[in-house]
JSON list of C-alpha atoms in Angstrom, two decimals:
[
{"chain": "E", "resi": 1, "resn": "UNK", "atom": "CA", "xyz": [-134.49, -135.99, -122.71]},
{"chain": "E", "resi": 2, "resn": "UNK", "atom": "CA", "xyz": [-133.31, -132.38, -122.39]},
{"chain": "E", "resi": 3, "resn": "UNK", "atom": "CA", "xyz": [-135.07, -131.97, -119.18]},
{"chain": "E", "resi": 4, "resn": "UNK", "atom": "CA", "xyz": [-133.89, -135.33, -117.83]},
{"chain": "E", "resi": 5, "resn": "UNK", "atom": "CA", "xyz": [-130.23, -133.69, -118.85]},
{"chain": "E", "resi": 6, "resn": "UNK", "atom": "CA", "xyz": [-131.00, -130.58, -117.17]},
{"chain": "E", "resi": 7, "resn": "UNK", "atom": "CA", "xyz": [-131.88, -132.10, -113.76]},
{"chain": "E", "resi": 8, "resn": "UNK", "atom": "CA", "xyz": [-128.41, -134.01, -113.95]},
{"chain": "E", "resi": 9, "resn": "UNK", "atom": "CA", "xyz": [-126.96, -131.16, -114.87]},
{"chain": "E", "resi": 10, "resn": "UNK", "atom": "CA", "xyz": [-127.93, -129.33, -112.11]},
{"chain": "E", "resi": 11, "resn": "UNK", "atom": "CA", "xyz": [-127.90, -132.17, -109.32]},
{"chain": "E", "resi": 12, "resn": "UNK", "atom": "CA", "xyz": [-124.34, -132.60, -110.74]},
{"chain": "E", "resi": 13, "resn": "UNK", "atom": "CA", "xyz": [-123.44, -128.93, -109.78]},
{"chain": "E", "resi": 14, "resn": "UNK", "atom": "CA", "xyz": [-125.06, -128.88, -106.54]},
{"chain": "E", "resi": 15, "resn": "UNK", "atom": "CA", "xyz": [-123.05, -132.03, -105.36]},
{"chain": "E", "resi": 16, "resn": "UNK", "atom": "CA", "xyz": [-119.67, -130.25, -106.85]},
{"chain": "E", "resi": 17, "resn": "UNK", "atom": "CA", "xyz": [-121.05, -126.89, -104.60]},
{"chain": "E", "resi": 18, "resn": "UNK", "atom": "CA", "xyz": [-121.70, -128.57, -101.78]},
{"chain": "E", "resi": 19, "resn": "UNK", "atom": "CA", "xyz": [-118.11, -131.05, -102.03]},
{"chain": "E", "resi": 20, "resn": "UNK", "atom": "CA", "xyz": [-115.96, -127.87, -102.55]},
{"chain": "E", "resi": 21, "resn": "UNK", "atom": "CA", "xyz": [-117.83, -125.94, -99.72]},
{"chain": "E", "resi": 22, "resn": "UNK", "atom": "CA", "xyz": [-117.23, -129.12, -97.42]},
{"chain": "E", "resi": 23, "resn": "UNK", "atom": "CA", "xyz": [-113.29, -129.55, -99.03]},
{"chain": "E", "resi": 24, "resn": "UNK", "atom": "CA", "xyz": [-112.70, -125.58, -97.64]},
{"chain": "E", "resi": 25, "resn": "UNK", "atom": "CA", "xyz": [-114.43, -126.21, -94.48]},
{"chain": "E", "resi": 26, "resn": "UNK", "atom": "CA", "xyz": [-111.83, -129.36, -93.63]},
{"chain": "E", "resi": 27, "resn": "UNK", "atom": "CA", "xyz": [-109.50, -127.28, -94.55]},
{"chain": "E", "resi": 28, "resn": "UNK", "atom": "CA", "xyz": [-110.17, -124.60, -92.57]},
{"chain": "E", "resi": 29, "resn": "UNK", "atom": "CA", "xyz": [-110.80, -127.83, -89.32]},
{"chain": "E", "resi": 30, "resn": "UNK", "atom": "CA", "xyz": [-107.09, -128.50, -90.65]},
{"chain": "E", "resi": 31, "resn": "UNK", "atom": "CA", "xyz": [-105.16, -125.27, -90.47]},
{"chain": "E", "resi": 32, "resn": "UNK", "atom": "CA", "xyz": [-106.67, -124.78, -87.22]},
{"chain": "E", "resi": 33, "resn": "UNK", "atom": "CA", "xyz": [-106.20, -127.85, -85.67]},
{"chain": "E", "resi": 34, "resn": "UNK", "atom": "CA", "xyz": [-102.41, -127.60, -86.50]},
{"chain": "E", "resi": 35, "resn": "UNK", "atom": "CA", "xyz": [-102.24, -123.90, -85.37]},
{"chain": "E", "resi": 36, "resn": "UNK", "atom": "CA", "xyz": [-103.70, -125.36, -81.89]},
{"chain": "E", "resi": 37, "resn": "UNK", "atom": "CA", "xyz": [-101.10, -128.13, -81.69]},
{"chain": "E", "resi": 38, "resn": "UNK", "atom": "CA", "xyz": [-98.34, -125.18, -82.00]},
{"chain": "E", "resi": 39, "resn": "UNK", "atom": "CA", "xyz": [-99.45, -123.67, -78.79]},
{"chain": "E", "resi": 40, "resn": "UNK", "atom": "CA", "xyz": [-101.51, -120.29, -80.85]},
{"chain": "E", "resi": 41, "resn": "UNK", "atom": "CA", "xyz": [-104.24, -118.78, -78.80]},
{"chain": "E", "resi": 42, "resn": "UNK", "atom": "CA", "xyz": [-107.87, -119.34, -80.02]},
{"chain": "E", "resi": 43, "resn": "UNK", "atom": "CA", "xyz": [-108.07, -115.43, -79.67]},
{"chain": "E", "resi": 44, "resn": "UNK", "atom": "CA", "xyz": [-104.53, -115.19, -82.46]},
{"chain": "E", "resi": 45, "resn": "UNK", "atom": "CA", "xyz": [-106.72, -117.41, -84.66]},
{"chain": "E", "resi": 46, "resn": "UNK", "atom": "CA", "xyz": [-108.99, -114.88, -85.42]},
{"chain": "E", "resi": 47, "resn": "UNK", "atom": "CA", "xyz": [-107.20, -111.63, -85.04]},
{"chain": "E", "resi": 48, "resn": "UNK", "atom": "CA", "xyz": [-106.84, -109.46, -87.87]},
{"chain": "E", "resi": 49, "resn": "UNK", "atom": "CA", "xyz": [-104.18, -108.74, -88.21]},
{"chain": "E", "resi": 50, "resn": "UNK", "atom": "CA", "xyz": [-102.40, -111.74, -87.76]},
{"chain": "E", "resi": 51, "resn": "UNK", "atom": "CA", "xyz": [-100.29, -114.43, -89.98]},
{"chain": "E", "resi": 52, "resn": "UNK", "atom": "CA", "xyz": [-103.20, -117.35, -89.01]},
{"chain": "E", "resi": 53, "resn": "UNK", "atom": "CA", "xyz": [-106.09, -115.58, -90.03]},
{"chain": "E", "resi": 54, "resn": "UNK", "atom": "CA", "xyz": [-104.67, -112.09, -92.89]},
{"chain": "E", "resi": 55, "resn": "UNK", "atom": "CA", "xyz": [-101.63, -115.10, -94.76]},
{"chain": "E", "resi": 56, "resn": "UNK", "atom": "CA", "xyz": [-102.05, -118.89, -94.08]},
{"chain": "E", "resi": 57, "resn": "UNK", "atom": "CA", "xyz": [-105.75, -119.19, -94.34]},
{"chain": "E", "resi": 58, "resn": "UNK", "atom": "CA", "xyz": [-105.34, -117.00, -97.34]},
{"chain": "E", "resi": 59, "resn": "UNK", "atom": "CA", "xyz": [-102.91, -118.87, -99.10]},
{"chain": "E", "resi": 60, "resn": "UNK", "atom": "CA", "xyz": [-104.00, -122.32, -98.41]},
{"chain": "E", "resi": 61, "resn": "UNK", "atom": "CA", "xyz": [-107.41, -121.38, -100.13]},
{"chain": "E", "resi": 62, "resn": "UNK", "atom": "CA", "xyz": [-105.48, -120.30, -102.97]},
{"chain": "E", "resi": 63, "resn": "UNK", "atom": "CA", "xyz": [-103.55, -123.41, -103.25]},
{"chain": "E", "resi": 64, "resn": "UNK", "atom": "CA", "xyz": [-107.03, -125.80, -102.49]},
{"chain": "E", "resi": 65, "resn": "UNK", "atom": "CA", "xyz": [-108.79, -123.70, -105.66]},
{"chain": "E", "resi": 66, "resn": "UNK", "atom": "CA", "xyz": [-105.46, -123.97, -107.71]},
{"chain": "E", "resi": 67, "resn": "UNK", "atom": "CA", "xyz": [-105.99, -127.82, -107.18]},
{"chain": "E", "resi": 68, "resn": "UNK", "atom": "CA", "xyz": [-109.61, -128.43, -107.92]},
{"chain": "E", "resi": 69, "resn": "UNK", "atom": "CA", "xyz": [-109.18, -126.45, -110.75]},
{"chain": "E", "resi": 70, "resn": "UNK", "atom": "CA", "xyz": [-106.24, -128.60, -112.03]},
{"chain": "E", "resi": 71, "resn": "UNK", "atom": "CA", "xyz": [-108.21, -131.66, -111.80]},
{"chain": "E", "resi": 72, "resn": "UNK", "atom": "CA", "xyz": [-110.97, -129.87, -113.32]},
{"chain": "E", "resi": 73, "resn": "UNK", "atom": "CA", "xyz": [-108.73, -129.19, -116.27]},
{"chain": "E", "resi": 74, "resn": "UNK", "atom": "CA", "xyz": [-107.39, -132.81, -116.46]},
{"chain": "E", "resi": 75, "resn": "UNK", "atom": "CA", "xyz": [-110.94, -133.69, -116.43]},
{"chain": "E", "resi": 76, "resn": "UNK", "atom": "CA", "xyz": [-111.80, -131.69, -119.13]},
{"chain": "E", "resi": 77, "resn": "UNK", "atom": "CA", "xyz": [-114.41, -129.56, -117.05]},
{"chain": "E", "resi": 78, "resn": "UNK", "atom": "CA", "xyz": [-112.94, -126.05, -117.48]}
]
């Protein structure tokens, strides 16, 4: 039964991985996006330094971690 635990376990924490790697990526797909739609340069995007790429990306990763580890707390997970 331990084993049988084990492999749950550690399926479980591979999906949670793989679901906050994906939730940053979007994010990223996101921020972007938007910064496109308000007329920034690809090449501004990726400039350091710049506000895109040194403060917004930055902070919104923050603010994504901040959240999953709310709901991680409400879940009783951390």
């Amino acid at each position: 039964m331990t084993d049988a635990n084990a492999k749950v376990d550690a399926a479980t924490r591979e999906n949670m991985i793989n679901h906050d790697d994906d939730g940053q990526r979007e994010l990223y797909a996101i921020l972007r996006q938007a910064a496109m739609e308000r007329r920034l340069a690809p090449s501004e995007l990726d400039s350091t330094p710049g506000e895109f790429e040194d403060r917004l990306q930055p902070t919104a990763e923050q603010w994504y971690q901040n959240g999953i580890k709310d709901a991680d707390m409400k879940m009783g997970e951390r």
